[in-house]
Coordinates of C-alpha atoms in Angstrom, one line a residue:
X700 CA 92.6 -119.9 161.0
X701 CA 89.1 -120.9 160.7
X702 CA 87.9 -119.2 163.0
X703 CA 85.5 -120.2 166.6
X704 CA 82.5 -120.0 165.1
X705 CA 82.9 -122.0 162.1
X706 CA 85.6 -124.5 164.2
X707 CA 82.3 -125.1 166.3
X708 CA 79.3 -125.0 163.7
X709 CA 81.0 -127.1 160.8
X710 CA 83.3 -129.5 162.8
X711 CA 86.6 -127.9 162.2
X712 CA 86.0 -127.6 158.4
X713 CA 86.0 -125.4 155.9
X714 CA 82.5 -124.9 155.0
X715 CA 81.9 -123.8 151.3
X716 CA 84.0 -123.9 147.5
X717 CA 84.9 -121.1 145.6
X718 CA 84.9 -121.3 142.1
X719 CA 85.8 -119.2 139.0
X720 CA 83.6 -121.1 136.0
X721 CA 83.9 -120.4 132.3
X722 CA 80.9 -121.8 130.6
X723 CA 80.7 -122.6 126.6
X724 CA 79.2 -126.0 126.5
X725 CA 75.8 -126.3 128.8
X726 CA 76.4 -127.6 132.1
X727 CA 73.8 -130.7 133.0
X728 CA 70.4 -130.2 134.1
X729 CA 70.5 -130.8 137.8
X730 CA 69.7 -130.3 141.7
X731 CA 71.0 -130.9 144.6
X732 CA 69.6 -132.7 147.8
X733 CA 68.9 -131.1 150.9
X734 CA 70.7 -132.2 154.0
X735 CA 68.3 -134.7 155.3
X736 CA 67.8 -136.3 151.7
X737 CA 71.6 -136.8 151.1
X738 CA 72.2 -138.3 154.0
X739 CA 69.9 -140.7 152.6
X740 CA 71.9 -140.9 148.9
X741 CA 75.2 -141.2 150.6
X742 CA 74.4 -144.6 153.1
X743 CA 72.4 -146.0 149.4
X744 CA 74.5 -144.5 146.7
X745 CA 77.8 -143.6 148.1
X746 CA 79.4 -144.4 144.7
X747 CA 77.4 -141.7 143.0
X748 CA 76.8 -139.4 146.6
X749 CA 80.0 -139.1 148.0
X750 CA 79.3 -137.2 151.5
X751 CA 76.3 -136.2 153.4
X752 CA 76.1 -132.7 152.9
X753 CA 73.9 -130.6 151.1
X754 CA 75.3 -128.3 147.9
X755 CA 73.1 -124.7 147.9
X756 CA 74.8 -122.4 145.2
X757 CA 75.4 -119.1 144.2
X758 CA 76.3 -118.3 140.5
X759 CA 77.3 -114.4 140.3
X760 CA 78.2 -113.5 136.7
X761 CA 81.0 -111.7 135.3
X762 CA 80.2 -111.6 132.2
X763 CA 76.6 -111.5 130.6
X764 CA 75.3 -115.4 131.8
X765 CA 72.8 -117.8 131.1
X766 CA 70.9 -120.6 132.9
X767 CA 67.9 -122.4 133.3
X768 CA 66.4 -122.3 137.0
X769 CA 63.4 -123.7 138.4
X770 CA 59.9 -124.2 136.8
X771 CA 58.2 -121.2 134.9
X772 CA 55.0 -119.7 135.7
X773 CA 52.5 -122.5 134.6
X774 CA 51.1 -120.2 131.8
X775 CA 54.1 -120.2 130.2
X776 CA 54.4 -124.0 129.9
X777 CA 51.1 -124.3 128.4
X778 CA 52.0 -121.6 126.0
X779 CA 55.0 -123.6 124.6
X780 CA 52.3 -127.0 124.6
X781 CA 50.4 -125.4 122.3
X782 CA 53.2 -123.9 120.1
X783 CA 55.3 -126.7 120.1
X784 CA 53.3 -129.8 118.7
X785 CA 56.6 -132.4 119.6
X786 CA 56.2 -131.2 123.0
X787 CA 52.7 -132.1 123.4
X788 CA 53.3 -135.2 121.9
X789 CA 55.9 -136.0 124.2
X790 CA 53.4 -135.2 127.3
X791 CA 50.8 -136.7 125.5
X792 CA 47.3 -135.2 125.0
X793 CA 45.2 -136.3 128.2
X794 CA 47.9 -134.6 130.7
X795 CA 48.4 -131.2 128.0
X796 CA 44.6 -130.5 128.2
X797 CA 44.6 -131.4 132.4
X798 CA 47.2 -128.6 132.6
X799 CA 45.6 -126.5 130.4
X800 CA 42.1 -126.8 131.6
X801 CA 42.9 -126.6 135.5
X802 CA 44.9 -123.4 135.9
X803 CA 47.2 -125.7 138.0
X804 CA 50.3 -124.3 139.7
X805 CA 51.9 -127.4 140.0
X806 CA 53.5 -128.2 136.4
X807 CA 54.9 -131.6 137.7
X808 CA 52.3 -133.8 135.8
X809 CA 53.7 -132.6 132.5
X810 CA 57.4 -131.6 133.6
X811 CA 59.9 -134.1 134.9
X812 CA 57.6 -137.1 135.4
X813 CA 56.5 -138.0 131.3
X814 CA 59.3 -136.6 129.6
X815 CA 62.1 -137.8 131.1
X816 CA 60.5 -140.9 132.0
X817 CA 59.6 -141.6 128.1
X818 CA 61.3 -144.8 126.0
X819 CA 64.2 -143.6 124.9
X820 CA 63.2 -144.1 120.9
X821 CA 59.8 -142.1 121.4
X822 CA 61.5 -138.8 123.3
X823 CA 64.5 -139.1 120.5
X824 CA 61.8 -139.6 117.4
X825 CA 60.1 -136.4 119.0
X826 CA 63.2 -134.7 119.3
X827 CA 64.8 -135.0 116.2
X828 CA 61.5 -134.3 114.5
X829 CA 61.3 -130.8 116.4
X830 CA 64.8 -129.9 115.1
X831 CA 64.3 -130.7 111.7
X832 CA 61.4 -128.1 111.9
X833 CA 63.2 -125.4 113.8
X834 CA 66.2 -126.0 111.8
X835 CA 63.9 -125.3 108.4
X836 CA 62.1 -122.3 110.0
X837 CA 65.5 -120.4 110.6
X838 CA 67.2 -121.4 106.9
X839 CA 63.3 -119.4 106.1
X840 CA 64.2 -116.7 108.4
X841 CA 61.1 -117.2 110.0
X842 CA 60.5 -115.9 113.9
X843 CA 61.7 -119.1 116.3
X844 CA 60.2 -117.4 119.6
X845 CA 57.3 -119.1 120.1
X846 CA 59.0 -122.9 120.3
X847 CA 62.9 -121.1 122.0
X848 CA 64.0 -122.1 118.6
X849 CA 67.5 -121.3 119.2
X850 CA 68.3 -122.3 122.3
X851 CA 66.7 -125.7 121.4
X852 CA 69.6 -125.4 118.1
X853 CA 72.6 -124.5 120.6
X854 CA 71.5 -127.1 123.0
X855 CA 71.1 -130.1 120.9
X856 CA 74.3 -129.0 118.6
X857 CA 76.3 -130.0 121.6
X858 CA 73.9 -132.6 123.3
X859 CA 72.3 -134.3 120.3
X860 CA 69.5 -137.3 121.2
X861 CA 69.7 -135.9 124.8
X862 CA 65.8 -135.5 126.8
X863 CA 67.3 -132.4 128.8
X864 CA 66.6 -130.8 125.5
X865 CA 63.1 -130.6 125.8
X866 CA 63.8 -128.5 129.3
X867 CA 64.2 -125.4 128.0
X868 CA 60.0 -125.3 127.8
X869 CA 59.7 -125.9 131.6
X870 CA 62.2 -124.0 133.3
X871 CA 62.9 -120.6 133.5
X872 CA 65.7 -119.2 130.9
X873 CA 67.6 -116.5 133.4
X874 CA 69.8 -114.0 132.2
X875 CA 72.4 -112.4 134.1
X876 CA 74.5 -109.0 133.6
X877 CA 77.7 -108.6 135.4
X878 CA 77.3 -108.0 139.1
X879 CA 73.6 -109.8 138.9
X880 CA 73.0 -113.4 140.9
X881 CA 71.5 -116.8 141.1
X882 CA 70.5 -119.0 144.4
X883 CA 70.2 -122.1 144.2
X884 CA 68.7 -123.8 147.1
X885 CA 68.1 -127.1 148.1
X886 CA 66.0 -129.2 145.0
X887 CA 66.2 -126.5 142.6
X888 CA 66.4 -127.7 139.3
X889 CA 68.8 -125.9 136.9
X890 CA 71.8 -125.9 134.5
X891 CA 74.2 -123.0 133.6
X892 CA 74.6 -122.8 130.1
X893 CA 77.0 -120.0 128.8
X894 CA 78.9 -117.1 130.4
X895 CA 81.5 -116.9 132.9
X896 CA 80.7 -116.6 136.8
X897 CA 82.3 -117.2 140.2
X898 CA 80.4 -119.9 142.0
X899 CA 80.5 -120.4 145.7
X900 CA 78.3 -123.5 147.4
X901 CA 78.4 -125.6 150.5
X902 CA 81.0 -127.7 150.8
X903 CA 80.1 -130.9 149.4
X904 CA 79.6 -132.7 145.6
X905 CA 76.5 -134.1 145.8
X906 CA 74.4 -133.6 142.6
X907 CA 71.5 -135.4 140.9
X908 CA 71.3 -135.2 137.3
X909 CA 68.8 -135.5 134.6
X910 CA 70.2 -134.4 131.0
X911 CA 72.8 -132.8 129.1
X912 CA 75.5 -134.7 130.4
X913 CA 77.0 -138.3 129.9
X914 CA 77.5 -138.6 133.6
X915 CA 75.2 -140.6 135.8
X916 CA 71.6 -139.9 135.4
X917 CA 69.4 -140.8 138.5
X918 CA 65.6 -140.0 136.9
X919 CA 63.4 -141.3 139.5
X920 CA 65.6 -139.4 142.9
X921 CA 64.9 -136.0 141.1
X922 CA 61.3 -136.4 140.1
X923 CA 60.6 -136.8 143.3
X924 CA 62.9 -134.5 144.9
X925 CA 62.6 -131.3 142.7
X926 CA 60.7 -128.1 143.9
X927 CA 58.0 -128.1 141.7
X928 CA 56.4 -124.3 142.4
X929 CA 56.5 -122.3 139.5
X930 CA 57.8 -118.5 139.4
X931 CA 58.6 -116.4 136.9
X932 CA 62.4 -115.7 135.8
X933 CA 62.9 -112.1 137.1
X934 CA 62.4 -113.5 140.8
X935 CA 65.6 -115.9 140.3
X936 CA 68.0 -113.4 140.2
X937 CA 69.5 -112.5 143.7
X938 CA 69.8 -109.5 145.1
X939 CA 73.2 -108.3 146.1
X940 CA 72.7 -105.0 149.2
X941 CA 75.2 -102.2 149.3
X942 CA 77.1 -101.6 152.7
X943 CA 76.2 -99.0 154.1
X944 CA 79.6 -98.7 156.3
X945 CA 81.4 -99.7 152.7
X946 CA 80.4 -98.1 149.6
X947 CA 82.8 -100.3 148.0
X948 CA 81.6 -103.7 149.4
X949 CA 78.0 -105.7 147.8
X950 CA 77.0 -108.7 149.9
X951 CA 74.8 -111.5 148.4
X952 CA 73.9 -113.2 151.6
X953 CA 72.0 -116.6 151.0
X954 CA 69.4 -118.1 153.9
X955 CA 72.3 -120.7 154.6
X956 CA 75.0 -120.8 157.1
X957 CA 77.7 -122.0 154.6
X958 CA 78.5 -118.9 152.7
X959 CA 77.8 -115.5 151.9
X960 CA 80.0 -113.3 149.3
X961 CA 81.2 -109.7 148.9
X962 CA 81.7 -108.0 145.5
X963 CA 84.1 -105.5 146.3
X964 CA 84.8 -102.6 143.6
X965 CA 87.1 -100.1 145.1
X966 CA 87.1 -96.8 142.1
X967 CA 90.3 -95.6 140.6
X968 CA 90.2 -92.4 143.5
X969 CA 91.5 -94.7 146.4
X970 CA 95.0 -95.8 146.4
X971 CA 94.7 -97.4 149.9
X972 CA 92.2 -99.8 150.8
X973 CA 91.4 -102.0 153.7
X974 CA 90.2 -105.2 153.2
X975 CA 88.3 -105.6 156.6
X976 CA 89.1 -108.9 158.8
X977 CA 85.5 -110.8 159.4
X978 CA 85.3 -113.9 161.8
X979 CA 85.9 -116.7 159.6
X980 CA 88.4 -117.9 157.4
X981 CA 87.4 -115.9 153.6
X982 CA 89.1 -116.3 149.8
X983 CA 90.2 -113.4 148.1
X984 CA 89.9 -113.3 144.3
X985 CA 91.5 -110.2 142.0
X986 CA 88.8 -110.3 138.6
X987 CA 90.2 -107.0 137.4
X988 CA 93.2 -104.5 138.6
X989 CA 96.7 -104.4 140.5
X990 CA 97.5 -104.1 143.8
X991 CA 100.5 -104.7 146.6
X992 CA 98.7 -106.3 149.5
X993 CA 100.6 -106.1 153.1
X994 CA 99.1 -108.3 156.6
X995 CA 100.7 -108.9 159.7
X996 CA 100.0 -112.2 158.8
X997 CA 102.0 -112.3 155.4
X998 CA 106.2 -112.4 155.8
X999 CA 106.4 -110.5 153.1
X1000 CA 104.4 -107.8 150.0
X1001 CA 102.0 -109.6 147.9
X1002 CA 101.5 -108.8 144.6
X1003 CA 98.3 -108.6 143.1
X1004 CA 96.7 -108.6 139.5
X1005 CA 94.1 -110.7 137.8
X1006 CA 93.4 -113.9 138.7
X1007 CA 95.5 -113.8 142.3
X1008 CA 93.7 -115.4 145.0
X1009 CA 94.9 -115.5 148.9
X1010 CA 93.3 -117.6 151.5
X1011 CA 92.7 -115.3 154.6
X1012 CA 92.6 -116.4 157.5
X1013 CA 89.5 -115.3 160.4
X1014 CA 90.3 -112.0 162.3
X1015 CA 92.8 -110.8 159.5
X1016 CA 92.8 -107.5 157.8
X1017 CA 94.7 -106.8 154.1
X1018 CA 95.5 -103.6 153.2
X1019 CA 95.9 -102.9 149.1
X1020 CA 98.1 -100.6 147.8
X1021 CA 96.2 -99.9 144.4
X1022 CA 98.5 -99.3 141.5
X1023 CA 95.9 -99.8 138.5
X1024 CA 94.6 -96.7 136.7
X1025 CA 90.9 -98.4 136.6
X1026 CA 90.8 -99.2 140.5
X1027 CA 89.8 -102.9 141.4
X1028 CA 87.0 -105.7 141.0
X1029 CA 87.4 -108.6 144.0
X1030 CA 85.4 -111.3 145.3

């Protein structure tokens, strides 16, 4: 049912996860190995890297979404250094005015190496200092842009004391509208932190942590792992292309072999609709509208709503009998 191709390419496995996530608390700051490097973690660390594989990801939101995603354009960095005097104090002087006199691109001598390698007592001091101010400045009313004011607030309400505060001034805050995307390849640091999304990834549950979680934090393996090259937010978000055989069908197709995704929205004109076999073994996930599916594979009707999900196998077609007034949203 898996199909030839992915029976030979991934050893008779299934190759990727499929996820529906529903995100009110922040999800840790973290990045995944690539395949060479968890090898590596797995024969060391197999306690804490539990297979060899790597994890890329793809976030597509459902609802409007938020997450932090690899390191912002340098400028912006030295921006929040010079706005935020915790922060600089954090880094510490010699390193702020490096950055801020070189024109770097390479943020990592003030990023992950000095603040979350910091004692414990001086990053928490710094901390709490920085949201007794902010905390003051919005009881004044006063404008919080210029140190991310309340996203520091929502963060350290639920992750008080924790260094992956202090993230939020080097990586890139992405928003996402329904329908919009996130890659995340191979030692990309990031963190979702509200909204709901359906995630798919590479089959595996290797991750390497640095903050916002109480779950094993492994510092030193993603300083020197992390892709350090800054970009600015708008080049995070994924582009999804149209088919052109499909109207219906969006594909976000990622530069790995694991997994690709469709967005299918069929409109409330069709009332038959053919859910096209492709050569490998696919999920199929209603978000939004009713249907009675039929397969030569299936013994019997399926019915369809919100939330269903079939497993299809490779080389199978399903045909929907669409029965909702609005049409149908499936992934």
């Amino acid at each position: 049912c898996l199909g030839a191709k992915v029976k030979d390419v991934f050893q008779g496995r299934l190759p990727f996860l499929f996820k529906v996530l529903s995100v009110n608390t922040a999800l840790s700051i973290q990045a995944h190995p690539n395949k060479e490097l968890a090898a590596k973690l797995h024969v060391q660390f197999p306690e804490h890297y539990p297979d060899a594989n790597h994890k890329p990801e793809m976030a597509i939101a459902l609802t409007p979404f938020e997450g932090l995603c690899g390191f912002r354009p340098v400028e912006e960095i030295v921006s929040f250094l010079q706005s935020v005097p915790e922060l600089r104090a954090l880094i510490g002087e010699v390193a702020a005015e490096q950055l801020e006199r070189s024109g770097s691109n390479d943020p990592r001598g003030v990023s992950a190496g000095p603040p979350v390698k910091s004692e414990k007592k001086f990053f928490v001091d710094q901390l709490n200092m920085l949201v007794k101010r902010i905390s003051q400045e919005a009881v004044e009313g006063k404008d919080m842009s210029g140190s991310n004011g309340d996203l520091l607030l929502r963060l350290h309400s639920q992750y008080p004391g924790d260094i992956g505060c202090f993230t939020i001034y080097f990586l890139n805050l992405v928003r996402l509208e329904p329908g919009e995307a996130m890659f995340l390849g191979a030692n990309e640091p990031h963190a979702y932190l509200h909204g709901d999304c359906v995630e798919c990834m590479a089959c595996s549950d290797n991750t390497v942590r640095a903050g916002l979680t109480s779950k094993f934090i492994d510092v030193l393996t993603l300083c020197e792992m992390l892709n350090y090259t800054p970009a600015p937010s708008s080049s995070k978000i994924f582009p999804a292309t149209q088919s052109q055989l499909d109207p219906s069908i969006y594909l976000y197709d990622p530069p790995v072999p694991d997994f690709a995704v469709m967005r299918i929205e069929i409109p409330a004109s069709i009332k038959l609709y053919l859910v096209s076999a492709v050569d490998s073994a696919s999920i199929l996930l209603v978000i939004q509208g009713t249907a009675v599916g039929t397969s030569t594979a299936a013994a019997s009707e399926m019915t369809l709503r919100r939330g269903s999900v079939l497993f299809i196998s490779a080389n199978e077609s399903i045909s929907l009998h669409l029965s909702s007034p609005d049409g149908m949203l499936l992934f």
